[in-house]
Tab-separated table of C-alpha atoms in Angstrom:
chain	number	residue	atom	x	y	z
A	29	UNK	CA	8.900	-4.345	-3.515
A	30	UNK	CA	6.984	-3.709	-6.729
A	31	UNK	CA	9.266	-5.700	-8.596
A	32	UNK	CA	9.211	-8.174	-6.223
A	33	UNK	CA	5.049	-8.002	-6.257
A	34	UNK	CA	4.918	-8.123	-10.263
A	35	UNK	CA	6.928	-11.008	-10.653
A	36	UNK	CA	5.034	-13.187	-7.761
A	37	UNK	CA	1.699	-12.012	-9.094
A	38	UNK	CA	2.893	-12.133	-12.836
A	39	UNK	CA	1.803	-8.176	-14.022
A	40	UNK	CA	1.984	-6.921	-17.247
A	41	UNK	CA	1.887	-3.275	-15.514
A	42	UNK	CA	2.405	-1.470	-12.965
A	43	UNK	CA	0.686	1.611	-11.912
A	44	UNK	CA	2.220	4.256	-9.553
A	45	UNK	CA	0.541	6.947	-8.109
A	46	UNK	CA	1.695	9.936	-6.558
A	47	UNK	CA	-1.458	11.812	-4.684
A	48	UNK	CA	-1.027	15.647	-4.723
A	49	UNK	CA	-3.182	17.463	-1.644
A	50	UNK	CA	-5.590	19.838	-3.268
A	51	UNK	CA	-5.178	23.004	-0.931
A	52	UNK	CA	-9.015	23.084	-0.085
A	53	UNK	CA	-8.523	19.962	1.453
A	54	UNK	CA	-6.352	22.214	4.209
A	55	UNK	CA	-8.975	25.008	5.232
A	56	UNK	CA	-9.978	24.134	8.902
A	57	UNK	CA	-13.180	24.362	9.631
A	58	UNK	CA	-14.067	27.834	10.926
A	59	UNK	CA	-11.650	29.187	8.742
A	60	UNK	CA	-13.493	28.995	5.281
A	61	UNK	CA	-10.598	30.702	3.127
A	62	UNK	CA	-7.463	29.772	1.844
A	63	UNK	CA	-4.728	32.096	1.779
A	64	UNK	CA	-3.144	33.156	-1.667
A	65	UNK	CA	0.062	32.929	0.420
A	66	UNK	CA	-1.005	29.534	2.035
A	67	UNK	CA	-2.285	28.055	-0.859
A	68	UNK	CA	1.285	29.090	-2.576
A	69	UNK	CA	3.166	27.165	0.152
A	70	UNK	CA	1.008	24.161	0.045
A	71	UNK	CA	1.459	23.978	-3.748
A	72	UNK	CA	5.112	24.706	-3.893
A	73	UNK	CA	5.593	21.785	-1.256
A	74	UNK	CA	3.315	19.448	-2.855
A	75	UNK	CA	5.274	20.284	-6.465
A	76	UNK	CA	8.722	19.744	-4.320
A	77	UNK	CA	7.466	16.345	-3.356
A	78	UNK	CA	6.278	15.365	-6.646
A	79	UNK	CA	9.427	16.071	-8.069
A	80	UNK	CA	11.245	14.355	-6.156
A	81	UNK	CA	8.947	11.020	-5.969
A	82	UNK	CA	8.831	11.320	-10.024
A	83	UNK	CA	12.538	11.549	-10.288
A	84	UNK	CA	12.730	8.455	-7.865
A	85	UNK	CA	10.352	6.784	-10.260
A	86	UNK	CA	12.515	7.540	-13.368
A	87	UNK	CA	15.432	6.448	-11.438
A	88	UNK	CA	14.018	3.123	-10.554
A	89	UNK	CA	11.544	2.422	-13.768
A	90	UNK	CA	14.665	2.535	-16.181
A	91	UNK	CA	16.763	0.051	-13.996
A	92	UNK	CA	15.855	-3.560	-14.750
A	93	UNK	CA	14.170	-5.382	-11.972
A	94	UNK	CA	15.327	-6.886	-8.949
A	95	UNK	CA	13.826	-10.011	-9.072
A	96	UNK	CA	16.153	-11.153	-12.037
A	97	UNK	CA	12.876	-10.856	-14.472
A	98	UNK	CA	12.146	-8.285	-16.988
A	99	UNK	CA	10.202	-5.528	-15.309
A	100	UNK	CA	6.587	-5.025	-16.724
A	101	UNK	CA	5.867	-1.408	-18.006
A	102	UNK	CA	5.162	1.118	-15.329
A	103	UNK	CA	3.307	3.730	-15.527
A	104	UNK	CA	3.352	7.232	-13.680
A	105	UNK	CA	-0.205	8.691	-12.327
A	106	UNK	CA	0.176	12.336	-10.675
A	107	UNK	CA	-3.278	13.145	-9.733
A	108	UNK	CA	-4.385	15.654	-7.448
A	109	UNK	CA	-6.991	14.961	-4.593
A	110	UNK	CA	-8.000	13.166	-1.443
A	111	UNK	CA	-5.427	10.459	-0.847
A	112	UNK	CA	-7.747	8.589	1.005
A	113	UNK	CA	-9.959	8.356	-2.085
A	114	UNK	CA	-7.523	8.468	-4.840
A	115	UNK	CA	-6.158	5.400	-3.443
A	116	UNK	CA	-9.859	3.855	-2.558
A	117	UNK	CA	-10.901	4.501	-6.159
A	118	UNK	CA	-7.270	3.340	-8.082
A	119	UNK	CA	-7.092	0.700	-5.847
A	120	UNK	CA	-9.992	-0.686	-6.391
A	121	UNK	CA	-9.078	-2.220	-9.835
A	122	UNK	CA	-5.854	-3.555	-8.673
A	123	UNK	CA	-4.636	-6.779	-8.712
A	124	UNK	CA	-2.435	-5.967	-5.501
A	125	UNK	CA	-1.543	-2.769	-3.838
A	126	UNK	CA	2.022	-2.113	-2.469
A	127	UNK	CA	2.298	0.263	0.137
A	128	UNK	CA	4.683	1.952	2.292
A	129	UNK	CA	4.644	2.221	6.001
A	130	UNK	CA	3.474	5.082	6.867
A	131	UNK	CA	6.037	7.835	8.014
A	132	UNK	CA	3.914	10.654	9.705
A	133	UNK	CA	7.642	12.308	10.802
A	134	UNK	CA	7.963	12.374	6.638
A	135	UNK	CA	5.843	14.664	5.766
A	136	UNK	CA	5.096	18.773	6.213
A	137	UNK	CA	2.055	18.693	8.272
A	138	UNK	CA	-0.467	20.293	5.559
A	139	UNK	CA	-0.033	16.350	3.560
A	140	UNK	CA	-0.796	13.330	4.282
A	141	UNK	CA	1.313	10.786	6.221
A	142	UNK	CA	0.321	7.134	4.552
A	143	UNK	CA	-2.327	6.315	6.991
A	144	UNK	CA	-4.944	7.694	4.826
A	145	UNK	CA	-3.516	5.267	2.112
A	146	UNK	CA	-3.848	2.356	4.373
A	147	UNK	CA	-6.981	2.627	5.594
A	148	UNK	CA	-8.543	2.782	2.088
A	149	UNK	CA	-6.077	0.100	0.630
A	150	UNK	CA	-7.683	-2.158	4.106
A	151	UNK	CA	-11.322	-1.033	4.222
A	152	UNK	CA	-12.487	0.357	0.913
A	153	UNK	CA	-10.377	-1.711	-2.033
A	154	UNK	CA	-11.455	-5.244	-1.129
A	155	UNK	CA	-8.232	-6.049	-2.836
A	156	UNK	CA	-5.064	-7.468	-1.213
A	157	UNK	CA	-2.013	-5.147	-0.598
A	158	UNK	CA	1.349	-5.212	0.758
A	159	UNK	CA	2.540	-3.309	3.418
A	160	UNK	CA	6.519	-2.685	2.971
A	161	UNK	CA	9.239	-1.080	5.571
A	162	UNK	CA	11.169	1.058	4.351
A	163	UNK	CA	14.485	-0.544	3.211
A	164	UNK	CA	13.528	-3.597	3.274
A	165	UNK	CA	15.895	-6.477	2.776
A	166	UNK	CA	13.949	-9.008	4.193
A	167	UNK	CA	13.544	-11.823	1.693
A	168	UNK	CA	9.633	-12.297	0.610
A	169	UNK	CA	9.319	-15.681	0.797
A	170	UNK	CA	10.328	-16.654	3.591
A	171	UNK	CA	7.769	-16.823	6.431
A	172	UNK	CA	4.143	-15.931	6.123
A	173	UNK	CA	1.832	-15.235	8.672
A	174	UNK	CA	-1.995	-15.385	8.211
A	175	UNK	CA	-4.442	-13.032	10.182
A	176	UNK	CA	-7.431	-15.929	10.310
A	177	UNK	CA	-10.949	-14.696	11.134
A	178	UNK	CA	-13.818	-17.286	9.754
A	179	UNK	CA	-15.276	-15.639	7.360
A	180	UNK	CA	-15.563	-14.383	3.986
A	181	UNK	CA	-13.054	-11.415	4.166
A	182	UNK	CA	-10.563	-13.926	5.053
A	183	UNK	CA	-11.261	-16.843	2.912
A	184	UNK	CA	-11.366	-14.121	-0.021
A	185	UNK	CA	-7.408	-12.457	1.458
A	186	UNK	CA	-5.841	-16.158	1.662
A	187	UNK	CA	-6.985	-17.600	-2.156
A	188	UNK	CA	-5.762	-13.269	-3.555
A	189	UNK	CA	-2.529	-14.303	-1.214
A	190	UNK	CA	-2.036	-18.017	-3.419
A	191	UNK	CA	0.472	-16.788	-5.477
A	192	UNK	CA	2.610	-15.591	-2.064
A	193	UNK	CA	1.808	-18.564	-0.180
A	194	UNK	CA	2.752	-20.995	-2.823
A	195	UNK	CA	6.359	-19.655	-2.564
A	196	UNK	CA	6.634	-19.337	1.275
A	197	UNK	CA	9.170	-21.452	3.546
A	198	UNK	CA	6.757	-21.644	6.389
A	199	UNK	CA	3.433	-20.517	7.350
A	200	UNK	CA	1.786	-19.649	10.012
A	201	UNK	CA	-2.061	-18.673	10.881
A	202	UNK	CA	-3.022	-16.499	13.834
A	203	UNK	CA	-6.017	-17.163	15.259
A	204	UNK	CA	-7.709	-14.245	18.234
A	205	UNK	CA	-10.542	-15.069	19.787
A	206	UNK	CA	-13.017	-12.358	20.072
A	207	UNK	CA	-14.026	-12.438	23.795
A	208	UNK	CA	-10.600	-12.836	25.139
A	209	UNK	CA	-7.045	-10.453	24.992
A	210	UNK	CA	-4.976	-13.572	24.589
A	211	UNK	CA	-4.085	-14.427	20.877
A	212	UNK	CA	-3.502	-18.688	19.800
A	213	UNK	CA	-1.328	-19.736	16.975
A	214	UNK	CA	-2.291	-23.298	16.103
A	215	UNK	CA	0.465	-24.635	14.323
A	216	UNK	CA	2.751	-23.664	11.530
A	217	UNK	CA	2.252	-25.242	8.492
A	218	UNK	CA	5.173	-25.786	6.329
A	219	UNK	CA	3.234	-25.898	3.062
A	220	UNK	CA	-0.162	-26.034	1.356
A	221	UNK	CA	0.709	-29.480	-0.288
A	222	UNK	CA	-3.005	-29.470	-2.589
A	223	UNK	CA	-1.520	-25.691	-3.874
């Protein structure tokens, strides 16, 4: 989906970061220490998972890209912190952020399980992301749907979404009304002709 991502928004870079869990993070409260022995296991496990993520990474960064053009340069960050505001912070100067679904089954239960990810990438980047399943096949451009709420948050999310839009097949904007549990889709549009 990065490919996918750099070639619709046209990146000269990509940036992929892999968010380590600093064992602190993991004292409960109450507990005030950390373990030499727990600390060890979180630290071994978060190493594990790097490793493997990186090696995924060198796997996929020296294949050419899917999209049939030349894949911009990525780059690897490995930083260790608060997910939550690695990704807030990172994200922040983005141009789009491509995320996984979250997975909390994934993941030992001292790390985090994507949702932390997502709720920064939705309420503290102000920049547009992309939510991906995993194994997607799905192709991109083939049916948009638009979350419409009047106001700025929205008109700001549909001109960052342009480049997507431009490409759909169909689109369609879902309208819910505030005071009521049913939902309203007004029509489908089949193109922005002015775009």
């Amino acid at each position: 989906m990065a490919d996918v991502a750099a070639d619709v928004e046209q990146a000269e870079r990509i940036d992929v970061i892999h968010v380590r869990i600093n064992p602190l993070a993991t004292i409960i409260v109450g507990e005030e220490i950390l373990s030499d022995a727990r600390r060890k296991e979180i630290d071994d496990s978060n190493a594990q998972e790097a490793s493997a993520v990186k090696a995924a990474f060198d796997a996929w960064s020296v294949g050419g890209g899917n999209t049939g053009a030349a894949r911009p340069a990525a780059v690897w960050l490995d930083v260790l912190g608060d997910l939550r505001a690695q990704v807030a912070k990172l994200g922040r100067t983005a141009n789009l952020i491509v995320l996984g679904k979250p997975d909390p089954a994934r993941h030992p239960p001292h790390t985090a399980d994507g949702r932390e990810a997502l709720h920064a990438a939705i309420f503290e980047t102000g920049r547009p992301f992309l939510l991906t399943p995993q194994n997607t096949s799905l192709p991109i451009d083939a049916h948009v749907a638009i979350a419409w709420k009047e106001g700025e948050a929205a008109t700001r999310a549909v001109l960052a979404a342009l480049p997507w839009l431009t490409r759909a097949k169909a689109i369609s904007v879902v309208v819910v009304s505030e005071d009521s549990t049913q939902w309203t889709c007004p029509g489908k549009m089949e193109r922005f002709p002015e775009i």
